[in-house]
Short mmCIF file of C-alpha atoms in Angstrom, two decimals:
data_model
loop_
_atom_site.label_atom_id
_atom_site.label_comp_id
_atom_site.label_asym_id
_atom_site.label_seq_id
_atom_site.Cartn_x
_atom_site.Cartn_y
_atom_site.Cartn_z
CA MET F 1 17.63 73.58 -25.65
CA ASP F 2 15.47 73.16 -28.74
CA LEU F 3 15.93 69.93 -30.70
CA ARG F 4 12.75 70.33 -32.73
CA PRO F 5 10.48 68.45 -32.77
CA VAL F 6 11.61 67.68 -29.20
CA ARG F 7 11.89 70.38 -26.52
CA VAL F 8 14.47 69.94 -23.78
CA GLU F 9 14.29 71.93 -20.54
CA LEU F 10 16.44 71.60 -17.43
CA THR F 11 14.76 72.27 -14.09
CA GLY F 12 17.25 71.85 -11.28
CA SER F 13 18.79 68.44 -11.89
CA VAL F 14 15.79 67.09 -13.85
CA LEU F 15 15.74 67.12 -17.66
CA VAL F 16 12.26 67.32 -19.21
CA MET F 17 12.03 66.05 -22.79
CA THR F 18 8.80 66.94 -24.61
CA ILE F 19 7.85 65.44 -27.95
CA ASP F 20 6.45 68.50 -29.70
CA ARG F 21 4.43 67.37 -32.69
CA PRO F 22 0.88 67.87 -31.39
CA THR F 23 -0.82 67.98 -34.81
CA ALA F 24 0.14 64.31 -35.23
CA ARG F 25 -0.47 63.41 -31.57
CA ASN F 26 3.34 63.34 -31.25
CA ALA F 27 3.73 60.39 -33.62
CA VAL F 28 7.34 59.38 -34.17
CA ASP F 29 8.84 59.86 -37.62
CA ARG F 30 12.54 60.04 -38.48
CA GLY F 31 12.78 63.66 -37.33
CA VAL F 32 11.31 62.90 -33.90
CA ALA F 33 13.45 59.78 -33.56
CA LYS F 34 16.66 61.68 -34.29
CA ALA F 35 15.78 64.55 -31.95
CA LEU F 36 14.70 62.30 -29.09
CA SER F 37 17.88 60.26 -29.43
CA ALA F 38 19.92 63.48 -29.13
CA ALA F 39 17.91 64.50 -26.06
CA LEU F 40 18.63 61.17 -24.41
CA ASP F 41 22.32 61.56 -25.19
CA TYR F 42 22.17 64.92 -23.41
CA LEU F 43 20.45 63.32 -20.40
CA GLU F 44 23.02 60.57 -20.13
CA THR F 45 26.22 62.55 -20.69
CA HIS F 46 25.72 65.63 -18.48
CA PRO F 47 26.71 64.88 -14.87
CA GLU F 48 24.61 67.71 -13.41
CA ILE F 49 21.47 65.90 -14.62
CA THR F 50 20.36 63.08 -12.33
CA ALA F 51 16.92 62.12 -13.72
CA GLY F 52 14.73 62.65 -16.76
CA VAL F 53 11.05 63.05 -17.59
CA LEU F 54 9.61 62.13 -20.99
CA THR F 55 6.29 63.66 -22.03
CA GLY F 56 4.33 64.97 -25.02
CA SER F 57 2.75 68.29 -25.96
CA GLY F 58 -0.85 69.16 -26.78
CA GLY F 59 -2.57 66.79 -24.38
CA HIS F 60 -1.08 63.53 -25.65
CA PHE F 61 2.01 61.51 -24.80
CA CYS F 62 2.71 59.75 -28.10
CA ALA F 63 0.63 58.00 -30.76
CA GLY F 64 3.51 55.74 -31.75
CA ILE F 65 5.12 55.33 -35.15
CA ASP F 66 3.83 57.75 -37.79
CA LEU F 67 1.84 55.31 -39.94
CA GLU F 68 1.32 57.89 -42.65
CA ALA F 69 5.10 58.02 -43.09
CA PHE F 70 5.57 54.26 -42.59
CA PRO F 71 5.14 53.15 -46.24
CA THR F 72 8.08 55.36 -47.28
CA GLU F 73 10.15 55.69 -44.08
CA GLY F 74 9.57 52.33 -42.39
CA VAL F 75 10.27 52.04 -38.66
CA PRO F 76 12.08 55.21 -37.49
CA VAL F 77 14.93 53.58 -35.59
CA VAL F 78 18.17 55.22 -34.52
CA GLY F 79 21.11 52.90 -35.12
CA GLU F 80 20.55 49.64 -33.27
CA LEU F 81 18.90 51.32 -30.31
CA GLY F 82 15.27 50.75 -31.19
CA LEU F 83 12.44 53.23 -31.60
CA ALA F 84 13.69 56.79 -31.05
CA GLY F 85 16.89 55.41 -29.56
CA LEU F 86 15.14 54.77 -26.25
CA THR F 87 13.57 51.36 -25.97
CA ARG F 88 16.88 49.48 -25.73
CA ARG F 89 19.20 52.23 -24.56
CA PRO F 90 20.93 51.25 -21.28
CA LEU F 91 20.36 54.57 -19.49
CA THR F 92 22.06 54.86 -16.12
CA LYS F 93 19.71 57.64 -14.93
CA PRO F 94 16.08 57.19 -13.86
CA LEU F 95 13.52 58.15 -16.50
CA ILE F 96 9.83 58.84 -15.81
CA ALA F 97 7.03 58.91 -18.39
CA ALA F 98 4.47 61.69 -17.82
CA VAL F 99 1.44 60.49 -19.79
CA GLU F 100 -1.59 62.52 -20.78
CA GLY F 101 -4.04 61.44 -23.45
CA CYS F 102 -2.91 58.59 -25.67
CA ALA F 103 0.17 56.44 -25.15
CA VAL F 104 -0.42 53.87 -27.85
CA ALA F 105 1.63 51.58 -30.09
CA GLY F 106 5.23 52.83 -30.08
CA GLY F 107 4.15 55.53 -27.64
CA PHE F 108 3.15 52.86 -25.13
CA GLU F 109 6.44 51.08 -25.79
CA LEU F 110 8.31 54.33 -25.04
CA ALA F 111 6.44 54.55 -21.73
CA LEU F 112 7.18 50.90 -20.93
CA ALA F 113 10.88 51.58 -21.51
CA CYS F 114 10.81 54.23 -18.77
CA ASP F 115 11.39 53.29 -15.14
CA LEU F 116 8.16 54.83 -13.80
CA ILE F 117 4.86 55.97 -15.33
CA VAL F 118 2.75 58.89 -14.11
CA ALA F 119 -0.58 59.23 -15.90
CA GLY F 120 -3.60 61.51 -16.04
CA GLU F 121 -6.90 59.88 -15.15
CA SER F 122 -8.26 59.83 -18.70
CA ALA F 123 -5.04 58.62 -20.35
CA GLN F 124 -5.28 55.58 -22.61
CA PHE F 125 -2.67 52.88 -23.17
CA GLY F 126 -2.72 50.36 -25.99
CA LEU F 127 -0.80 48.25 -28.47
CA PRO F 128 -3.07 48.24 -31.57
CA GLU F 129 -0.36 46.96 -33.91
CA VAL F 130 -2.22 43.73 -34.81
CA GLN F 131 -5.06 45.87 -36.16
CA ARG F 132 -2.59 47.33 -38.69
CA GLY F 133 -0.85 44.12 -39.67
CA LEU F 134 2.08 44.77 -37.32
CA ILE F 135 3.25 43.54 -33.93
CA ALA F 136 4.69 45.34 -30.94
CA GLY F 137 8.34 45.47 -31.96
CA GLU F 138 10.14 47.67 -29.44
CA GLY F 139 9.74 45.59 -26.33
CA GLY F 140 5.99 45.89 -25.81
CA ALA F 141 5.37 42.15 -26.13
CA ILE F 142 8.40 41.52 -23.93
CA ARG F 143 7.81 44.02 -21.14
CA LEU F 144 4.02 44.05 -20.91
CA PRO F 145 3.60 40.42 -19.68
CA ARG F 146 6.21 41.20 -17.02
CA ARG F 147 4.19 44.14 -15.73
CA LEU F 148 0.62 42.84 -16.03
CA PRO F 149 -1.02 39.49 -15.34
CA TYR F 150 -0.54 37.28 -18.39
CA HIS F 151 -4.19 37.25 -19.49
CA LEU F 152 -4.44 41.05 -19.34
CA ALA F 153 -1.24 41.49 -21.32
CA MET F 154 -2.45 39.05 -23.96
CA ASP F 155 -5.79 40.85 -24.16
CA LEU F 156 -4.00 44.07 -25.15
CA LEU F 157 -1.60 42.33 -27.52
CA LEU F 158 -4.13 40.14 -29.33
CA THR F 159 -7.12 42.48 -29.56
CA GLY F 160 -5.33 45.81 -29.86
CA ASP F 161 -7.98 47.30 -27.57
CA PRO F 162 -7.03 50.21 -25.30
CA MET F 163 -6.60 50.08 -21.53
CA PRO F 164 -7.72 53.10 -19.48
CA ALA F 165 -5.19 54.57 -17.08
CA THR F 166 -7.50 53.76 -14.18
CA THR F 167 -7.30 50.05 -15.03
CA ALA F 168 -3.55 50.28 -15.63
CA ALA F 169 -3.10 51.86 -12.19
CA THR F 170 -5.20 49.14 -10.54
CA HIS F 171 -2.79 46.52 -11.86
CA GLY F 172 0.38 48.48 -11.03
CA LEU F 173 1.27 49.44 -14.60
CA VAL F 174 0.90 53.12 -13.67
CA ASN F 175 2.85 54.24 -10.60
CA ARG F 176 0.95 57.48 -9.98
CA LEU F 177 -2.58 58.21 -11.22
CA VAL F 178 -3.26 61.95 -11.06
CA PRO F 179 -5.92 64.42 -12.25
CA ASP F 180 -5.72 65.25 -15.94
CA GLY F 181 -3.14 67.93 -16.60
CA ALA F 182 -1.07 67.07 -13.52
CA ALA F 183 1.08 64.25 -14.93
CA LEU F 184 4.06 66.43 -15.85
CA THR F 185 4.28 68.36 -12.58
CA THR F 186 3.85 65.14 -10.59
CA ALA F 187 6.52 63.39 -12.64
CA MET F 188 8.92 66.33 -12.16
CA THR F 189 8.33 66.28 -8.39
CA LEU F 190 8.92 62.53 -8.33
CA ALA F 191 12.08 62.88 -10.43
CA ALA F 192 13.39 65.62 -8.12
CA ARG F 193 12.75 63.39 -5.11
CA ILE F 194 14.63 60.51 -6.72
CA SER F 195 17.44 62.90 -7.68
CA ARG F 196 18.17 63.57 -4.02
CA ASN F 197 19.51 60.04 -3.73
CA ALA F 198 23.11 59.16 -4.48
CA PRO F 199 23.74 59.03 -8.27
CA LEU F 200 26.05 56.02 -7.95
CA ALA F 201 23.37 54.09 -6.06
CA LEU F 202 20.70 55.00 -8.60
CA ALA F 203 22.90 53.81 -11.47
CA ALA F 204 23.74 50.62 -9.59
CA VAL F 205 20.06 49.81 -9.02
CA LYS F 206 19.36 50.17 -12.75
CA GLU F 207 22.36 48.01 -13.65
CA ILE F 208 21.25 45.25 -11.26
CA VAL F 209 17.71 45.26 -12.66
CA ARG F 210 19.05 45.11 -16.22
CA ALA F 211 21.13 42.07 -15.27
CA VAL F 212 17.90 40.08 -15.69
CA THR F 213 18.52 40.56 -19.37
CA GLU F 214 15.94 40.94 -22.14
CA ASP F 215 18.52 40.13 -24.82
CA ALA F 216 17.28 36.58 -25.35
CA ALA F 217 13.73 37.83 -25.80
CA TYR F 218 14.85 40.45 -28.32
CA ALA F 219 16.75 37.77 -30.25
CA ILE F 220 13.42 36.00 -30.76
CA GLN F 221 11.39 39.17 -31.35
CA ASP F 222 13.56 40.94 -33.90
CA PRO F 223 13.45 38.42 -36.81
CA LEU F 224 9.69 38.06 -36.34
CA TYR F 225 9.21 41.82 -36.26
CA ARG F 226 11.26 42.32 -39.43
CA ARG F 227 9.24 39.66 -41.22
CA VAL F 228 5.89 41.12 -40.15
CA SER F 229 6.81 44.80 -40.68
CA SER F 230 7.97 44.11 -44.25
CA SER F 231 4.86 42.10 -45.12
CA GLU F 232 2.06 43.12 -47.48
CA ASP F 233 -0.29 43.22 -44.49
CA ALA F 234 1.88 45.84 -42.77
CA GLN F 235 1.89 48.02 -45.86
CA GLU F 236 -1.87 47.61 -46.24
CA GLY F 237 -2.44 48.46 -42.58
CA ALA F 238 -0.51 51.71 -42.86
CA LEU F 239 -2.18 52.67 -46.14
CA ALA F 240 -5.62 51.89 -44.70
CA PHE F 241 -4.86 54.06 -41.67
CA ALA F 242 -3.80 56.97 -43.87
CA ALA F 243 -6.92 56.56 -46.01
CA LYS F 244 -9.17 56.18 -42.94
CA ARG F 245 -10.61 52.91 -44.18
CA PRO F 246 -10.66 49.35 -42.79
CA PRO F 247 -7.74 47.14 -43.83
CA ARG F 248 -8.64 44.54 -46.40
CA TRP F 249 -8.25 41.53 -44.07
CA GLN F 250 -11.30 42.67 -42.06
CA GLY F 251 -13.38 41.50 -45.01
CA ARG F 252 -11.83 38.05 -45.09
#
């Protein structure tokens, strides 16, 4: 099934969803958000599918929100579900991120919203939002300190510096570190292995884990994110990115 700019392919009982916008390093604009949301609906509603894999084309996972479109489009949310309809969607089926190249900003948050992460050795993770006058607004600042030691999570969140996949794997953020180019096939094999387990049990495990709810954290995050993303700094950060120049606050 083709939901351009997202490709959807069923292999056995595993649905592979590929963000297919390689010229923009698979950055998420409204078109990608809408297509990815439809792909996730397909994953969730078809009983013959027992697990999903999320990946990107052209050697990258996802570069996050399309900052060149941000000044006019804003954050490309789908309803109340968060970025691309994924980051807060209560999926009952396991979802694995297959990461090559960059998984930064909203792309990293998409990966964090998955249940498992498989990454190529030279992949890079990062939340550079503060460098653009933004903050991680789709669960990155909520989930990252739960997956990394506090000081490492704060290093990524406050500096915006990238973390290599090798470091992420050392600290358990990446489940499988594989040679470059092997993330997708490894993720598909892992998804197929998980799919052999009872669907009811898989769904129950996810429901139990979600019972330790993130709702309270989102209630704090969302007003702050709206305030920051609508600020003059956020607009300046996006415009500076598009113009390939430093944002004005670096000269303060």
